[in-house]
Tab-separated table of C-alpha atoms in Angstrom:
chain	number	residue	atom	x	y	z
L	1	LYS	CA	-0.631	-0.374	15.485
L	2	GLY	CA	-3.346	1.624	17.185
L	3	CYS	CA	-2.442	4.918	15.456
L	4	ASP	CA	-5.253	7.119	14.205
L	5	ILE	CA	-2.849	9.099	12.031
L	6	CYS	CA	0.656	8.111	10.969
L	7	LEU	CA	2.982	10.819	9.628
L	8	ILE	CA	5.660	9.470	7.274
L	9	GLU	CA	8.279	11.653	5.624
L	10	SER	CA	9.118	10.856	2.028
L	11	ASP	CA	12.429	11.938	0.529
L	12	HIS	CA	14.545	11.325	-2.534
L	13	ASN	CA	16.879	8.788	-0.944
L	14	GLY	CA	16.904	5.093	-1.707
L	15	VAL	CA	15.545	4.332	1.767
L	16	ASP	CA	12.280	6.192	1.104
L	17	PRO	CA	9.700	4.161	3.116
L	18	THR	CA	6.775	5.306	0.954
L	19	LYS	CA	8.037	3.064	-1.853
L	20	ILE	CA	6.857	-0.047	-0.002
L	21	LEU	CA	3.703	1.361	1.615
L	22	THR	CA	0.193	1.664	0.259
L	23	PRO	CA	-0.718	5.201	-0.893
L	24	PRO	CA	-1.778	7.500	1.959
L	25	ARG	CA	-5.180	9.152	2.001
L	26	LEU	CA	-3.508	12.548	2.348
L	27	ALA	CA	-0.174	13.771	0.943
L	28	VAL	CA	1.467	17.106	1.775
L	29	ILE	CA	4.084	18.753	-0.447
L	30	CYS	CA	6.145	21.069	1.762
L	31	GLY	CA	8.345	23.890	0.567
L	32	THR	CA	8.953	25.406	-2.841
L	33	ILE	CA	10.133	23.185	-5.681
L	34	PRO	CA	11.989	25.018	-8.476
L	35	PRO	CA	10.746	23.978	-11.953
L	36	GLU	CA	14.312	23.182	-12.960
L	37	ASN	CA	14.436	20.473	-10.284
L	38	THR	CA	13.098	17.892	-12.719
L	39	LYS	CA	14.242	14.975	-10.582
L	40	GLU	CA	12.038	16.061	-7.671
L	41	LEU	CA	9.064	16.817	-9.930
L	42	THR	CA	9.384	13.397	-11.553
L	43	ARG	CA	9.478	11.782	-8.107
L	44	ILE	CA	6.322	13.628	-7.063
L	45	ARG	CA	4.513	12.625	-10.268
L	46	SER	CA	5.394	8.974	-9.664
L	47	TYR	CA	4.395	9.220	-5.990
L	48	LEU	CA	0.916	10.644	-6.640
L	49	THR	CA	-0.956	7.429	-7.404
L	50	PRO	CA	-4.599	6.275	-7.158
L	51	GLY	CA	-5.685	5.880	-3.555
L	52	ILE	CA	-4.568	9.337	-2.485
L	53	LEU	CA	-7.705	11.381	-1.832
L	54	GLU	CA	-6.250	14.772	-0.888
L	55	VAL	CA	-3.038	16.631	-1.723
L	56	ILE	CA	-1.897	19.799	0.016
L	57	SER	CA	0.877	21.788	-1.614
L	58	ALA	CA	2.794	24.807	-0.410
L	59	PRO	CA	2.494	27.706	-2.897
L	60	GLN	CA	4.560	27.068	-6.044
L	61	ASP	CA	5.427	28.950	-9.208
L	62	ARG	CA	3.219	28.377	-12.244
L	63	GLU	CA	5.208	25.563	-13.878
L	64	THR	CA	5.524	23.516	-10.705
L	65	ARG	CA	1.899	24.188	-9.757
L	66	ASN	CA	0.727	22.980	-13.172
L	67	CYS	CA	2.798	19.816	-12.792
L	68	ILE	CA	1.254	19.028	-9.400
L	69	SER	CA	-2.248	19.993	-10.560
L	70	SER	CA	-2.111	17.724	-13.627
L	71	SER	CA	-0.834	14.843	-11.486
L	72	CYS	CA	-3.759	15.295	-9.085
L	73	ALA	CA	-6.238	15.467	-11.984
L	74	ARG	CA	-4.810	12.210	-13.368
L	75	ILE	CA	-5.665	10.323	-10.168
L	76	ASN	CA	-8.834	12.333	-9.480
L	77	CYS	CA	-7.813	13.673	-6.069
L	78	ARG	CA	-8.433	17.054	-4.490
L	79	LEU	CA	-5.595	19.624	-4.513
L	80	SER	CA	-5.531	22.423	-1.917
L	81	VAL	CA	-3.066	25.314	-1.705
L	82	PRO	CA	-2.870	27.875	1.148
L	83	THR	CA	-4.542	31.189	0.380
L	84	LYS	CA	-3.539	34.666	1.548
L	85	TYR	CA	-2.860	35.355	5.199
L	86	GLU	CA	-2.601	38.612	7.140
L	87	VAL	CA	0.515	39.205	9.241
L	88	THR	CA	-0.357	41.126	12.426
L	89	ARG	CA	3.009	40.817	14.183
L	90	LEU	CA	6.458	39.939	12.897
L	91	SER	CA	9.358	39.944	15.343
L	92	LEU	CA	12.426	37.938	16.310
L	93	GLY	CA	10.402	36.558	19.213
L	94	GLY	CA	7.663	35.114	17.021
L	95	SER	CA	4.793	35.945	14.706
L	96	GLU	CA	1.051	36.433	14.739
L	97	PHE	CA	-1.227	36.114	11.740
L	98	ILE	CA	-4.817	35.688	10.622
L	99	TYR	CA	-5.732	32.858	8.276
L	100	GLY	CA	-9.224	31.917	7.242
L	101	GLY	CA	-10.615	34.453	9.698
L	102	GLU	CA	-8.843	32.828	12.673
L	103	LYS	CA	-5.939	34.190	14.726
L	104	TYR	CA	-2.741	32.179	15.226
L	105	LYS	CA	0.599	32.666	16.992
L	106	LEU	CA	4.025	31.195	16.291
L	107	SER	CA	7.021	31.231	18.591
L	108	ILE	CA	9.275	30.989	15.521
L	109	CYS	CA	9.917	33.976	13.269
L	110	GLY	CA	9.845	34.639	9.543
L	111	ARG	CA	7.157	35.048	6.897
L	112	PHE	CA	8.123	31.687	5.421
L	113	GLN	CA	7.196	30.023	8.727
L	114	ILE	CA	3.763	31.632	8.528
L	115	GLN	CA	3.386	30.170	5.038
L	116	ASN	CA	4.419	26.770	6.414
L	117	ALA	CA	1.835	27.141	9.182
L	118	ALA	CA	-0.861	27.950	6.602
L	119	THR	CA	0.062	24.722	4.784
L	120	VAL	CA	-0.370	22.838	8.069
L	121	ILE	CA	-3.778	24.434	8.625
L	122	GLU	CA	-4.863	23.339	5.139
L	123	ALA	CA	-3.665	19.795	5.930
L	124	VAL	CA	-5.765	19.797	9.103
L	125	THR	CA	-8.776	20.970	7.082
L	126	SER	CA	-8.245	18.035	4.710
L	127	LEU	CA	-8.049	15.598	7.615
L	128	ARG	CA	-11.356	16.931	8.881
L	129	ARG	CA	-12.883	16.272	5.447
L	130	LEU	CA	-11.586	12.706	5.850
L	131	ARG	CA	-13.642	12.425	9.068
L	132	TYR	CA	-10.846	13.023	11.609
L	133	THR	CA	-11.858	15.132	14.598
L	134	ILE	CA	-9.237	17.826	15.255
L	135	PRO	CA	-10.390	20.719	17.493
L	136	HIS	CA	-9.471	24.248	16.443
L	137	GLU	CA	-7.991	24.830	19.909
L	138	ALA	CA	-5.558	21.946	19.337
L	139	VAL	CA	-4.323	23.541	16.107
L	140	VAL	CA	-3.826	26.937	17.783
L	141	LYS	CA	-1.995	25.357	20.718
L	142	GLY	CA	0.133	23.128	18.512
L	143	LEU	CA	1.298	25.927	16.219
L	144	SER	CA	2.147	28.207	19.148
L	145	ALA	CA	4.317	25.463	20.660
L	146	VAL	CA	6.377	24.731	17.544
L	147	SER	CA	10.146	25.119	17.888
L	148	LEU	CA	12.687	24.445	15.161
L	149	SER	CA	16.396	24.321	15.874
L	150	SER	CA	18.601	26.169	13.378
L	151	LYS	CA	15.673	27.263	11.203
L	152	PHE	CA	16.094	31.029	11.439
L	153	GLU	CA	16.365	30.431	15.155
L	154	THR	CA	16.896	33.448	17.421
L	155	ILE	CA	19.318	32.424	20.160
L	156	SER	CA	19.973	35.961	21.383
L	157	VAL	CA	18.153	39.278	20.991
L	158	SER	CA	20.822	41.522	22.512
L	159	PRO	CA	23.145	41.116	20.743
L	160	THR	CA	21.060	39.713	17.898
L	161	ILE	CA	22.248	36.246	16.932
L	162	ILE	CA	20.311	34.062	14.497
L	163	ILE	CA	21.211	30.554	13.390
L	164	ASP	CA	19.993	29.177	10.075
L	165	SER	CA	21.045	25.861	8.572
L	166	THR	CA	19.790	26.580	5.060
L	167	HIS	CA	21.469	24.165	2.665
L	168	LYS	CA	19.402	24.433	-0.525
L	169	VAL	CA	20.146	27.164	-3.046
L	170	GLU	CA	16.466	28.088	-3.442
L	171	ALA	CA	16.107	28.393	0.347
L	172	VAL	CA	18.878	31.000	0.535
L	173	GLY	CA	16.555	33.476	-1.215
L	174	THR	CA	13.894	32.812	1.416
L	175	MET	CA	16.428	33.458	4.158
L	176	CYS	CA	17.455	36.748	2.533
L	177	ASN	CA	13.824	37.878	2.327
L	178	THR	CA	13.390	37.054	6.014
L	179	LEU	CA	16.509	38.988	6.989
L	180	ALA	CA	15.246	41.999	5.032
L	181	ASP	CA	12.177	42.141	7.287
L	182	PHE	CA	14.381	42.852	10.306
L	183	LYS	CA	16.792	45.402	8.768
L	184	PHE	CA	20.036	44.146	10.242
L	185	ILE	CA	22.728	41.764	9.351
L	186	VAL	CA	25.878	40.157	10.583
L	187	ILE	CA	26.144	36.733	8.999
L	188	ILE	CA	28.509	33.821	9.251
L	189	GLU	CA	27.731	31.499	6.364
L	190	ASN	CA	28.981	28.282	4.849
L	191	TYR	CA	27.315	27.639	1.503
L	192	TRP	CA	28.631	25.761	-1.474
L	193	ASN	CA	29.995	27.702	-4.399
L	194	SER	CA	27.403	28.615	-7.042
L	195	LYS	CA	26.431	31.737	-8.964
L	196	SER	CA	22.921	31.655	-7.510
L	197	THR	CA	24.159	31.366	-3.926
L	198	LYS	CA	26.724	34.154	-4.413
L	199	SER	CA	23.988	36.382	-5.812
L	200	HIS	CA	21.815	35.848	-2.733
L	201	ILE	CA	24.733	36.426	-0.368
L	202	ASN	CA	25.719	39.654	-2.145
L	203	ARG	CA	22.101	40.764	-1.882
L	204	THR	CA	22.100	39.956	1.835
L	205	ILE	CA	25.273	41.958	2.454
L	206	GLY	CA	23.677	44.846	0.556
L	207	LEU	CA	20.855	45.014	3.127
């Protein structure tokens, strides 16, 4: 009661609260969904129902993007996807970037975090279209204050120690790309056994 905006996380578990709630006005699809993950794509298709006015999706490959786009067209809602951003600083201490002509800072590192931030900015833009007043200064301040434990988290610069709790096979590739930006690596990992994961780990060691 009394909330202007309520943020509810939907997942694939049986306790998903969105199954018993009315459709939100805005839905955000975070992260990359591989096209072979048919279970997740089916869940998203069933979740996108009439009543949702805006959908924001992180950048996807063509097949997944087409799936989301057709689902949005079916319920006649607007789909927005982050556009290109310009990285002006990338370090273990944080990042700076320009998006939509505005400058932003993050205290967390990694290009993938900048992409996540761009998705957030698009969500804020959608909320403004829905008549919510969110000052630009609040967005800048909020993004700069974000901290995420164990998400490519730098706990020491000298010596360099980074903790990452990646547990999805597709996310291992993102982690490897992030490590490549910093040209170093000593890794202690615990991933399940799969050809895809081994391939990413071998690539990481090769850096």
